[in-house]
Amino acid sequence: MSTVMSAIAVLCTLNCAVMPVVAEPLMQTGQGSPMAQLPGGVAAQEIELEGEMNYGEIQIQDRTGQQQQFSLEANPTEEATDPEAIPTPPAVLEVISDRQEYNEQTQVVTAMGNVVVRFQEAVLSADQLQINLNSKLAIARGDVALRRGQQILRGEQFTYFFVQNRGQIQQAEGEISQTTLNQDLGVRPTRFGVSSNPAVLLNERLLLNQPATEVMGEEGISFVLGSGRDIGTRDIDTQTNVINRVRFQAESVEFVGDRWEAKNISITNDPFSPPELQLVADTATYQKVDEFNDELVTTKTRLVIDNNVSLPVFPRTFRFGESEGIFSQVSFGFDDEEKGGLFLQRRFSLYRSAQGRWTVTPQYLLQKAWFPDTILAETNDDDAGEILAPGVFAVTSEFDYRFNPRVSFAARGSLENLKLDNFEDKLELNFRLEQQLGNLDNPFRLSQEFNYRDRLFNGSLGFQRVQRSFGIVLRSPRYILGDSGFEVDFQASVQNIEADTDRPDLLEPGVSEDQVNLTRYQGSFNLDHRFPLWSGEPLPPTRFEGLRYSPKPIVPYVSLVTGLQGVAGVYSNGDRQNSLRGKIGIEGQFGRFAGNSFDYTGFNLSYTNSVLSDELSPFLFDRAVDQRTLEFGLTQQLYGPFRVGFQTAINLDSEEAISTDYFLEYSRRTHGVLLRYNPVLEIGSVNITINSFNWNGSTDPFTNEEIRPVSDGVTP
């Protein structure tokens, strides 16, 4: 929910940076009467201070062509409440209306009838606009609307006082579009091997691959609370992007400098009214804490679903910044193997700049400390059951730094717990220095990588430990071959690796650990294509049709899926592992997920066969063992927003399941909850998703830690 609330920060940016007129609370006129508020800060912004003696210039024109020009000169005795808060002087403020008046005695300029105010890239419209040249006060009344790009702010009355930089908006509502850079477009399904790993479920894959259409849904926010054996879903984390567009409504919004306060505010990501999902608070106060951190404090915060279910939201103080996001509050995570189950964590930022950040996240192993008898994994830890022992604390740390647009560095580290005995068996480290080559929109990526105690999932061999690895990896862009529709990419690497083996002849005499150190030279390519066989028409993107239960209108379709992968690996002991793998399958979906029951069925079925060399990898983590696999899955709507399904992959030679996921989904246009369990990998999770939308035109007012699969020895 805190992600939705970060949209309020965009409101502050919009009003403080784009609309000074709206940016300040109560002012006083020359006669001492209280001043109202001007939410159309747009106009005000353009009129703002120009040095110490001039606030700007106003040009007024009626629709007959008559023009007047005024200068907002400061009185010698006037002083701003906060001079540093006064923005840079704007350009000329242009006002067009049906008629205009100027009272020389009161120094008040009045524009009436279809008032349009233009300045730079902003447009303010109202029934009436008054500017007091003496008190430097601007008031817009009657259907006031301010638009700058995709940002829209509306209200019954906007008031702004230039000198004191204060303003207020009555009955405020609007729309905020937050543009994000470097968006992750989602996880691409694995093309070969086990594409059923828990990173991408069948219904998600079908939605990604359906034929293109004009849809409103975009990628949003996904929170994961799950457990697993080092698969990276152990914490609550953000899996995708941000909420790009929201609507808000407030009884009033008051501004003082770069601080604002809203009363009775509601925020929603739903373009329709009444909204399915709202975040509601009695008050919301936003202010800048320092150069990189902003703070939002709310009172009596609730999450309202369908206007009849209200859930309290905690915490109610949020800190978020440009690079860290807002996930610096206390949150829960789950890891049954390394941390004994449920734990608490809190992220702290030790370093932050425009180029990078360093965060440390202490963790308290709650279940291990207080409920040791409920731990699922076997443990001989003496600290289990001790409330403040070192064994019930853990820590993770992340460091990211971008030297320039082409060169970046990333480091990750974690300690399973703070008991220092067997320290080397509790530490995990990953370092990557990456150089982007060629076109930055679709670059080659050359990286130097070091990993210590990395854990990888290799099909039917399960999770395998790589004690350490160091080397250079070159990853190519994704190429589309002309108009054929075929896509290709390749990868090459040289790495020195120490990892588990089952080859006694490679071990030195007297060595107790089954690990060997070798250098691996590897190259691979992927070639795939989807052939559309049939597609239907989606329903219109309306609340009762195409967007009833889905963030995007469902397009019925059937596609033929084909692919080819080649891998060549040479090891320093002389071993080789070469493979050529082909895949063919069919996938699709029927129905449109808009009816009351059985209006959606998604399916996939594919067969993969490998041609291997006589030799296999001396390591276990990259050994190509699943030569013939069958993958299939089904997703079915039961009733309303509820869907059930499974996804599995089977080794046809051993007839054993490689991985199987079962899931139950509650899917709505604006949000969803997904329960999933994998008995083969012994993992489970709860996924909570808040969907993002984009829309055109006006909307109605409110009614009140990732798996890294290995495919034939190739790690992505």
XYZ file of C-alpha atoms in Angstrom:
716
model
C 0.000 0.000 0.000
C 2.911 2.306 0.619
C 3.661 2.186 -3.082
C 0.252 3.637 -3.863
C 0.884 6.362 -1.314
C 4.108 7.355 -3.025
C 1.865 8.827 -5.703
C 1.036 11.560 -3.210
C 4.653 12.646 -3.538
C 4.009 13.197 -7.206
C 1.142 15.481 -6.205
C 3.589 17.532 -4.178
C 5.999 17.694 -7.089
C 3.190 18.714 -9.384
C 1.911 21.468 -7.130
C 5.168 22.790 -5.718
C 7.215 22.638 -8.892
C 4.558 23.145 -11.520
C 1.925 25.290 -9.866
C 3.074 27.868 -7.416
C -0.363 29.430 -7.473
C -1.612 26.369 -5.722
C 1.332 26.079 -3.485
C 0.463 28.203 -0.502
C -2.190 28.476 2.204
C -3.953 31.493 3.636
C -2.795 34.986 2.675
C -4.103 38.397 3.432
C -5.291 41.125 1.124
C -4.257 44.725 1.384
C -7.387 45.333 3.505
C -6.421 42.516 5.892
C -9.190 40.111 4.909
C -8.196 36.433 4.840
C -7.120 35.169 1.498
C -8.417 32.006 -0.114
C -6.488 29.425 -1.976
C -5.585 28.987 -5.586
C -5.141 25.382 -6.733
C -4.347 26.418 -10.234
C -0.849 27.074 -9.092
C 0.009 26.910 -12.732
C -0.928 30.481 -13.261
C 0.658 31.488 -10.060
C 3.831 29.766 -10.933
C 4.226 31.794 -14.013
C 3.646 34.996 -12.065
C 6.224 34.203 -9.471
C 9.037 36.367 -8.219
C 11.460 37.924 -10.573
C 14.256 39.071 -8.310
C 13.382 41.189 -5.287
C 11.267 43.936 -6.919
C 9.316 42.234 -9.731
C 7.131 39.143 -9.644
C 6.550 38.956 -13.371
C 4.286 40.305 -16.081
C 0.600 39.682 -16.845
C -0.915 40.031 -20.311
C -4.721 39.903 -20.444
C -6.764 39.711 -23.644
C -10.498 39.320 -24.202
C -11.891 37.456 -27.181
C -12.558 40.692 -29.055
C -8.815 41.290 -29.181
C -8.578 44.016 -26.526
C -5.336 43.665 -24.520
C -3.973 44.973 -21.237
C -0.563 44.498 -19.627
C 0.360 44.680 -15.941
C 3.526 44.284 -13.907
C 3.578 42.660 -10.469
C 6.036 44.954 -8.771
C 6.909 44.351 -5.121
C 6.174 47.017 -2.518
C 9.259 48.248 -0.647
C 7.891 46.936 2.648
C 6.932 43.481 1.384
C 8.961 40.484 2.499
C 8.409 36.855 1.674
C 7.746 34.481 4.531
C 10.398 32.113 3.222
C 12.543 33.840 0.561
C 14.429 30.646 -0.274
C 11.147 28.924 -1.130
C 10.275 31.455 -3.828
C 10.796 29.840 -7.227
C 12.645 31.174 -10.230
C 10.708 33.925 -12.041
C 8.344 32.558 -14.678
C 7.730 33.835 -18.154
C 4.883 36.168 -19.060
C 1.461 35.057 -17.791
C -1.103 35.156 -20.608
C -4.802 35.347 -19.714
C -7.622 35.054 -22.283
C -11.286 35.474 -21.287
C -14.678 36.618 -22.604
C -14.337 39.937 -20.776
C -11.981 41.648 -18.374
C -11.970 44.473 -15.845
C -9.330 46.493 -14.003
C -10.109 48.532 -10.886
C -7.421 51.176 -10.449
C -8.482 51.938 -6.872
C -8.323 48.369 -5.591
C -5.571 47.341 -8.050
C -7.574 44.193 -8.915
C -7.527 42.615 -12.377
C -10.589 40.444 -13.096
C -11.006 38.050 -16.031
C -14.461 36.467 -16.469
C -16.023 33.859 -18.707
C -14.136 30.847 -20.099
C -10.857 32.019 -18.596
C -7.748 30.341 -20.014
C -4.351 31.046 -18.470
C -1.211 29.940 -20.320
C 2.352 29.972 -19.147
C 5.178 27.843 -20.444
C 3.756 24.288 -20.691
C 0.798 24.683 -18.307
C -2.825 25.659 -18.936
C -5.307 26.815 -16.272
C -9.027 27.152 -17.001
C -11.693 28.689 -14.732
C -14.902 30.667 -14.762
C -13.213 33.644 -13.113
C -9.686 34.776 -12.215
C -8.814 37.733 -9.977
C -5.303 39.053 -9.335
C -4.697 41.706 -6.676
C -1.629 43.589 -7.884
C -1.226 45.259 -4.496
C -1.366 42.175 -2.233
C 0.073 39.834 -4.901
C -2.868 37.476 -4.518
C -4.444 35.333 -7.245
C -7.800 33.560 -6.903
C -9.401 31.304 -9.534
C -13.018 30.232 -9.053
C -15.539 27.963 -10.726
C -14.601 24.639 -12.382
C -10.911 25.379 -11.989
C -8.661 22.931 -13.834
C -4.928 22.944 -14.252
C -3.182 20.719 -16.795
C 0.496 20.322 -17.432
C 1.281 17.422 -19.724
C -0.561 14.419 -18.267
C -0.912 16.037 -14.823
C -4.393 17.368 -14.006
C -5.562 19.247 -10.915
C -9.139 20.455 -10.354
C -10.974 22.342 -7.624
C -13.755 24.754 -6.823
C -11.327 27.507 -5.847
C -7.563 27.973 -6.130
C -5.785 30.664 -4.107
C -2.138 31.701 -4.174
C -0.209 34.549 -2.544
C 3.059 35.263 -4.349
C 4.945 37.023 -1.549
C 4.351 34.481 1.200
C 4.409 31.508 -1.171
C 1.270 30.040 0.380
C -1.869 28.623 -1.140
C -4.925 26.436 -0.778
C -7.232 24.322 -2.917
C -10.848 23.620 -1.997
C -12.525 20.368 -3.084
C -9.343 19.272 -4.828
C -9.208 16.343 -7.210
C -6.945 15.374 -10.044
C -4.930 12.842 -11.975
C -1.223 12.160 -11.686
C 0.887 10.366 -14.294
C 4.281 9.276 -13.025
C 6.706 8.475 -15.816
C 9.315 5.882 -14.879
C 12.710 5.420 -16.479
C 14.477 2.122 -17.174
C 11.346 0.085 -16.640
C 11.715 -3.683 -16.201
C 9.190 -5.012 -18.728
C 8.705 -8.169 -16.784
C 10.277 -11.584 -16.671
C 10.674 -13.204 -20.057
C 9.675 -16.883 -20.051
C 12.566 -19.318 -20.263
C 12.801 -20.525 -23.853
C 14.347 -23.914 -23.149
C 14.363 -26.418 -20.362
C 12.045 -25.885 -17.428
C 10.121 -22.716 -18.162
C 7.757 -23.613 -15.339
C 10.022 -22.363 -12.584
C 8.171 -20.294 -9.979
C 9.262 -16.982 -11.503
C 6.535 -16.977 -14.179
C 3.178 -18.708 -13.908
C 1.088 -19.772 -16.882
C -1.537 -17.023 -16.680
C 1.209 -14.363 -16.471
C 3.006 -15.859 -19.467
C -0.149 -15.993 -21.589
C -0.941 -12.356 -20.839
C 2.576 -11.334 -21.892
C 2.406 -13.294 -25.132
C -1.155 -12.519 -26.264
C -1.577 -10.556 -29.528
C -1.173 -6.800 -29.205
C -4.255 -4.658 -28.739
C -5.167 -1.244 -27.402
C -5.405 -1.874 -23.698
C -5.451 0.265 -20.602
C -3.598 -1.984 -18.199
C 0.106 -1.532 -17.623
C 2.569 -3.233 -15.328
C 2.138 -2.320 -11.698
C 3.442 -3.307 -8.300
C 3.769 -6.848 -6.979
C 4.616 -7.730 -3.394
C 5.776 -11.242 -2.572
C 5.726 -12.857 0.850
C 7.080 -16.341 0.385
C 9.423 -19.073 1.445
C 11.928 -21.075 -0.472
C 15.300 -22.649 -0.633
C 17.413 -19.717 -1.686
C 15.140 -18.829 -4.554
C 15.006 -15.141 -3.810
C 11.353 -14.840 -2.823
C 12.228 -14.850 0.825
C 11.425 -11.192 1.488
C 8.640 -8.818 0.744
C 9.977 -7.138 -2.344
C 8.913 -5.175 -5.392
C 8.824 -7.425 -8.417
C 7.866 -5.037 -11.169
C 7.430 -1.382 -11.779
C 5.477 1.447 -10.190
C 1.950 2.786 -10.292
C 2.213 5.143 -13.253
C -1.163 6.868 -13.046
C -3.484 7.591 -10.107
C -6.483 9.741 -9.286
C -6.945 11.607 -6.028
C -9.609 13.606 -4.238
C -9.343 15.748 -1.094
C -11.567 18.086 0.834
C -8.756 20.644 0.817
C -5.038 20.899 0.121
C -2.902 23.602 1.748
C 0.656 24.508 0.812
C 3.445 26.338 2.608
C 6.689 26.290 0.666
C 7.459 22.668 -0.206
C 5.253 21.301 2.584
C 1.610 20.423 1.994
C -1.275 18.954 3.921
C -4.411 17.325 2.555
C -7.617 16.631 4.484
C -9.929 13.678 3.830
C -7.855 12.429 0.899
C -8.569 9.382 -1.281
C -6.209 7.890 -3.863
C -7.000 5.205 -6.440
C -5.385 3.509 -9.421
C -8.830 2.754 -10.904
C -9.906 4.865 -13.920
C -13.572 4.027 -13.216
C -15.970 5.233 -10.538
C -16.827 4.010 -8.030
C -13.252 2.706 -7.716
C -12.559 -0.886 -6.728
C -9.566 0.077 -4.622
C -8.933 3.276 -2.637
C -6.387 4.420 -0.128
C -8.141 6.774 2.284
C -6.706 8.964 5.062
C -8.105 11.668 7.307
C -4.965 13.755 6.766
C -1.790 13.421 4.732
C 1.217 15.667 5.317
C 4.173 15.707 2.957
C 7.515 17.438 3.430
C 11.103 17.130 2.297
C 13.432 15.777 4.981
C 16.754 16.204 3.210
C 18.274 16.214 -0.270
C 17.281 12.613 -0.999
C 14.463 11.776 1.410
C 10.830 12.837 1.554
C 8.390 12.021 4.331
C 4.686 11.364 4.181
C 2.684 11.143 7.422
C -0.954 10.022 7.337
C -3.641 9.576 9.982
C -6.402 6.976 10.162
C -5.215 5.365 6.927
C -7.450 2.686 5.418
C -7.551 0.516 2.346
C -11.117 0.499 1.016
C -12.209 -2.281 -1.357
C -15.467 -1.951 -3.307
C -16.648 0.761 -0.910
C -17.654 -1.838 1.690
C -14.448 -3.422 3.036
C -12.110 -1.172 5.021
C -8.721 -2.415 6.251
C -6.309 -0.394 8.420
C -2.905 0.333 6.841
C 0.357 0.418 8.789
C 2.842 2.026 9.044
C 1.506 5.551 8.595
C 4.830 7.345 8.276
C 6.575 6.699 4.979
C 10.026 7.723 3.888
C 10.946 7.433 0.257
C 13.516 8.851 -2.072
C 14.497 9.070 -5.680
C 16.596 5.905 -5.769
C 15.481 3.786 -2.818
C 11.737 3.880 -3.135
C 9.613 3.656 -0.014
C 10.502 0.168 1.147
C 12.551 1.404 4.094
C 9.846 0.574 6.648
C 9.723 -2.524 8.847
C 8.522 -5.475 6.783
C 8.165 -9.237 7.070
C 9.945 -12.006 5.225
C 9.985 -15.807 5.300
C 12.843 -18.276 4.818
C 12.313 -21.695 6.364
C 15.776 -23.079 5.636
C 18.332 -20.364 6.383
C 16.382 -18.154 8.807
C 13.996 -20.601 10.439
C 10.833 -19.095 8.968
C 9.273 -15.688 9.684
C 11.554 -12.685 10.261
C 11.371 -8.882 10.507
C 13.627 -6.505 8.614
C 14.270 -2.792 8.207
C 16.315 -1.183 5.442
C 18.733 1.658 6.235
C 20.507 3.828 3.674
C 24.168 4.439 4.562
C 25.046 6.265 1.343
C 22.954 7.899 -1.355
C 23.852 10.062 -4.325
C 22.643 10.667 -7.850
C 24.997 7.897 -8.994
C 24.332 5.192 -6.441
C 23.348 3.970 -3.010
C 24.415 1.608 -0.231
C 21.791 0.019 1.993
C 22.025 -2.346 4.960
C 19.042 -4.406 6.135
C 19.237 -5.933 9.631
C 16.868 -8.847 10.180
C 15.387 -10.280 13.359
C 14.539 -13.999 13.055
C 11.198 -13.826 14.811
C 10.079 -17.439 14.460
C 13.488 -18.831 15.377
C 13.672 -16.669 18.511
C 10.119 -17.003 19.821
C 8.673 -20.161 18.247
C 11.599 -22.567 17.632
C 9.333 -25.624 17.832
C 7.511 -24.507 14.667
C 10.628 -24.376 12.453
C 10.167 -26.660 9.447
C 13.816 -27.109 8.471
C 16.106 -29.214 10.638
C 18.405 -27.124 12.820
C 20.936 -27.776 15.565
C 21.395 -24.102 16.393
C 21.755 -23.558 20.139
C 20.465 -19.996 19.731
C 17.006 -21.195 18.643
C 14.605 -20.073 21.330
C 16.929 -17.310 22.576
C 15.377 -13.862 22.177
C 18.586 -11.781 21.872
C 21.270 -14.291 20.885
C 23.493 -13.633 17.808
C 21.910 -16.585 16.045
C 18.509 -14.862 15.826
C 19.881 -11.841 13.935
C 20.899 -11.690 10.271
C 21.853 -8.962 7.815
C 21.854 -8.250 4.092
C 23.484 -5.393 2.200
C 23.301 -3.953 -1.315
C 25.518 -1.455 -3.103
C 24.860 0.003 -6.564
C 26.856 2.674 -8.354
C 26.666 3.984 -11.916
C 29.896 5.663 -12.996
C 28.363 6.841 -16.274
C 25.524 5.708 -18.573
C 27.641 2.764 -19.740
C 29.512 1.575 -16.633
C 27.928 0.349 -13.413
C 28.866 -1.698 -10.359
C 26.621 -3.811 -8.134
C 27.370 -5.770 -4.959
C 25.139 -7.985 -2.831
C 25.939 -9.700 0.443
C 24.145 -11.523 3.230
C 24.851 -13.321 6.494
C 22.553 -16.179 7.436
C 22.957 -15.190 11.106
C 25.444 -13.288 13.265
C 27.026 -16.290 14.977
C 30.613 -16.121 13.788
C 31.373 -19.832 13.981
C 31.580 -21.341 10.478
C 31.437 -17.794 9.152
C 32.411 -18.819 5.623
C 29.398 -21.170 5.403
C 26.934 -18.394 6.232
C 28.216 -15.660 3.944
C 26.911 -15.097 0.395
C 28.466 -12.497 -1.941
C 27.861 -11.312 -5.491
C 29.828 -8.616 -7.359
C 29.326 -7.386 -10.916
C 31.123 -4.635 -12.866
C 29.258 -4.119 -16.130
C 30.090 -2.202 -19.299
C 27.380 -1.577 -21.887
C 28.560 -1.561 -25.494
C 26.925 -0.323 -28.669
C 23.408 1.120 -28.737
C 22.306 1.912 -25.179
C 18.684 1.159 -26.090
C 19.652 -2.455 -26.829
C 23.280 -2.891 -25.778
C 25.827 -5.639 -25.453
C 26.656 -6.187 -21.774
C 30.224 -7.096 -20.830
C 30.601 -7.880 -17.142
C 33.210 -9.072 -14.695
C 31.531 -11.193 -12.047
C 32.470 -12.756 -8.729
C 30.100 -14.992 -6.771
C 30.625 -16.696 -3.429
C 28.259 -19.467 -2.305
C 25.813 -18.944 -5.149
C 22.879 -21.342 -5.403
C 21.367 -22.322 -8.745
C 18.413 -24.469 -9.758
C 19.305 -27.107 -12.370
C 16.159 -28.952 -13.343
C 15.812 -32.491 -11.989
C 19.141 -32.158 -10.138
C 17.509 -29.505 -7.955
C 19.429 -26.755 -6.192
C 23.199 -26.893 -6.525
C 25.814 -24.845 -4.704
C 28.607 -22.981 -6.509
C 31.202 -22.274 -3.844
C 32.865 -19.510 -5.843
C 33.181 -18.302 -9.424
C 35.051 -15.482 -11.124
C 35.154 -14.498 -14.774
C 33.959 -12.432 -17.729
C 30.540 -12.755 -19.381
C 29.392 -11.127 -22.653
C 25.624 -10.995 -23.224
C 24.246 -9.876 -26.568
C 21.137 -7.809 -27.278
C 17.972 -9.510 -28.465
C 17.842 -9.379 -32.278
C 14.819 -9.758 -34.549
C 15.841 -11.320 -37.855
C 14.326 -9.059 -40.488
C 10.597 -9.573 -41.014
C 10.765 -13.286 -40.223
C 9.688 -12.900 -36.605
C 12.584 -15.050 -35.381
C 14.475 -13.693 -32.372
C 18.055 -14.558 -31.498
C 20.616 -13.773 -28.809
C 23.934 -15.250 -27.703
C 26.262 -15.356 -24.712
C 29.963 -16.122 -24.195
C 31.910 -16.487 -20.952
C 35.224 -17.476 -19.372
C 34.967 -18.356 -15.665
C 37.045 -20.021 -12.990
C 34.619 -22.082 -10.921
C 34.742 -24.100 -7.720
C 31.609 -26.190 -7.319
C 30.205 -29.592 -6.344
C 31.040 -32.658 -8.430
C 30.274 -36.379 -8.331
C 33.480 -37.344 -10.151
C 35.961 -38.911 -7.644
C 38.708 -38.890 -10.279
C 38.734 -35.083 -10.208
C 39.235 -34.824 -6.439
C 42.645 -34.619 -4.837
C 43.559 -37.494 -2.501
C 42.443 -36.879 1.078
C 39.970 -34.121 0.191
C 36.738 -34.553 2.134
C 34.614 -32.022 0.236
C 33.203 -33.027 -3.158
C 34.288 -29.804 -4.864
C 36.573 -29.219 -7.807
C 38.127 -26.047 -9.237
C 38.164 -25.716 -13.047
C 38.057 -23.019 -15.717
C 35.064 -23.139 -18.053
C 34.878 -21.641 -21.556
C 31.275 -21.481 -22.744
C 29.247 -20.109 -25.643
C 25.513 -20.364 -26.350
C 22.776 -19.065 -28.616
C 18.955 -19.019 -28.517
C 16.667 -18.847 -31.548
C 12.887 -18.882 -31.152
C 9.674 -17.848 -32.828
C 5.947 -17.827 -32.111
C 3.612 -18.634 -34.990
C 0.087 -17.267 -34.459
C -2.509 -19.874 -35.426
C -5.678 -18.057 -34.407
C -6.783 -15.011 -32.434
C -10.141 -13.572 -31.438
C -11.329 -10.093 -30.562
C -11.097 -8.646 -27.056
C -14.019 -7.025 -25.293
C -14.064 -3.212 -25.014
C -11.893 -1.910 -22.140
C -14.823 -1.012 -19.890
C -15.425 -1.816 -16.237
C -18.148 -4.429 -16.913
C -16.586 -6.010 -20.013
C -12.898 -6.314 -20.895
C -11.659 -4.929 -17.565
C -14.073 -6.676 -15.238
C -11.538 -9.069 -13.713
C -8.356 -8.302 -15.622
C -6.062 -5.247 -15.898
C -5.977 -5.867 -19.663
C -8.708 -7.075 -22.010
C -8.142 -10.771 -22.640
C -7.449 -11.679 -26.284
C -8.354 -15.304 -27.125
C -5.552 -16.862 -29.158
C -3.629 -20.020 -30.026
C 0.066 -19.965 -30.968
C 2.677 -22.504 -32.028
C 5.905 -22.076 -30.034
C 9.255 -23.177 -31.455
C 12.843 -22.746 -30.363
C 16.412 -23.902 -30.775
C 19.301 -23.618 -28.324
C 22.931 -24.521 -28.788
C 25.544 -24.685 -26.018
C 29.263 -25.483 -26.209
C 31.400 -25.766 -23.081
C 35.076 -26.669 -22.624
C 36.670 -27.237 -19.206
C 40.311 -26.889 -18.214
C 40.591 -30.615 -17.368
C 39.770 -31.454 -21.001
C 36.073 -32.308 -20.536
C 33.476 -30.922 -22.915
C 29.709 -30.536 -22.829
C 27.960 -29.695 -26.101
C 24.231 -29.785 -26.678
C 21.618 -28.825 -29.248
C 18.084 -28.554 -27.931
C 14.847 -28.106 -29.850
C 11.428 -27.185 -28.512
C 7.946 -27.230 -30.009
C 4.677 -26.528 -28.300
C 1.294 -24.914 -28.348
C -0.197 -22.349 -25.986
C -3.259 -20.174 -25.845
C -6.317 -18.995 -24.004
C -10.068 -19.118 -24.584
C -12.774 -16.905 -23.122
C -12.413 -13.286 -22.028
C -12.559 -13.523 -18.212
C -15.630 -11.295 -18.062
C -18.461 -13.769 -17.436
C -19.579 -15.035 -14.065
C -18.016 -18.492 -14.411
C -15.906 -20.642 -16.749
C -15.192 -17.703 -19.074
C -11.424 -18.239 -19.126
C -9.207 -21.230 -19.871
C -5.473 -20.898 -20.420
C -3.232 -23.770 -21.437
C 0.212 -24.718 -22.687
C 1.851 -27.942 -23.834
C 5.421 -28.294 -25.112
C 8.013 -30.987 -25.797
C 11.773 -30.476 -25.612
C 14.462 -32.856 -26.892
C 18.230 -32.527 -26.606
C 21.101 -33.938 -28.589
C 24.088 -34.170 -26.239
C 27.753 -34.884 -26.745
C 29.224 -38.063 -25.234
C 30.787 -36.043 -22.420
C 28.997 -34.149 -19.692
C 30.030 -31.312 -17.389
C 32.226 -32.302 -14.434
C 30.092 -29.980 -12.287
C 26.547 -30.671 -11.066
C 25.186 -27.108 -11.263
C 25.489 -26.860 -15.086
C 25.163 -30.495 -16.138
C 22.647 -31.076 -18.936
C 20.543 -33.914 -17.530
C 16.973 -33.303 -18.690
C 17.231 -34.465 -22.292
C 13.534 -35.078 -22.965
C 10.987 -32.992 -21.075
C 7.267 -32.439 -21.289
C 5.819 -29.222 -19.922
C 2.121 -28.492 -19.552
C -0.199 -26.294 -17.542
C -3.796 -25.191 -17.166
C -5.532 -22.123 -15.707
C -9.317 -22.109 -15.249
C -11.804 -19.514 -14.034
C -14.150 -21.024 -11.454
C -16.441 -18.207 -10.415
C -16.095 -14.438 -10.658
C -12.523 -13.314 -9.965
C -11.323 -16.760 -8.801
C -9.004 -18.852 -10.983
C -7.119 -22.067 -10.201
C -4.330 -23.754 -12.083
C -1.125 -25.698 -12.195
C 2.094 -25.746 -14.179
C 4.443 -28.720 -14.302
C 7.457 -30.130 -16.134
C 8.380 -33.811 -16.286
C 11.608 -35.584 -17.227
C 10.343 -38.191 -19.685
C 13.395 -40.428 -19.191
C 13.050 -40.714 -15.398
C 9.304 -39.939 -15.356
C 9.882 -37.619 -12.403
C 8.466 -34.137 -11.942
C 11.107 -31.442 -12.281
C 8.912 -28.684 -10.885
C 5.191 -28.313 -10.233
C 3.274 -25.208 -9.200
C -0.296 -25.122 -7.898
C -2.008 -21.791 -7.474
C -5.275 -20.116 -6.504
C -5.813 -16.573 -7.768
C -8.196 -13.767 -6.848
C -7.990 -11.335 -9.788
C -9.573 -7.890 -10.060
C -9.033 -4.997 -12.426
C -7.056 -2.962 -9.887
C -5.522 -5.627 -7.650
C -5.055 -9.323 -7.108
C -3.896 -11.975 -4.643
C -2.132 -15.172 -5.725
C -1.513 -18.186 -3.464
C 1.003 -20.679 -4.827
C 2.721 -23.831 -3.645
C 5.402 -26.016 -5.204
C 5.708 -29.423 -3.488
C 8.719 -30.438 -5.603
C 10.813 -27.395 -4.692
C 9.116 -27.114 -1.278
C 8.314 -23.437 -1.669
C 5.199 -21.362 -1.206
C 4.302 -17.697 -1.481
C 1.577 -15.079 -1.368
C 1.702 -12.485 -4.170
C -0.213 -9.206 -3.758
C -0.461 -7.110 -6.916
C -1.622 -3.526 -7.454
C -2.181 -2.916 -11.152
C -1.291 0.219 -13.086
C -3.423 1.904 -15.743
C -3.255 4.601 -18.340
C -6.256 6.402 -19.747
C -7.225 9.331 -21.935
C -9.838 11.957 -21.213
C -11.528 13.003 -18.005
C -12.618 10.565 -15.322
C -15.638 10.663 -13.050
C -15.271 11.998 -9.513
C -14.908 9.591 -6.617
C -18.122 8.432 -5.090
C -16.722 9.054 -1.695
C 15.745 -13.065 -4.449
C 14.708 -14.567 -7.734
C 15.295 -18.065 -9.124
C 18.283 -18.393 -11.450
C 17.527 -21.464 -13.558
C 20.245 -23.276 -15.489
C 19.426 -24.512 -18.987
C 22.024 -26.875 -20.431
C 24.610 -25.246 -18.208
C 23.774 -21.649 -19.166
C 22.930 -19.224 -16.349
C 21.210 -15.999 -17.424
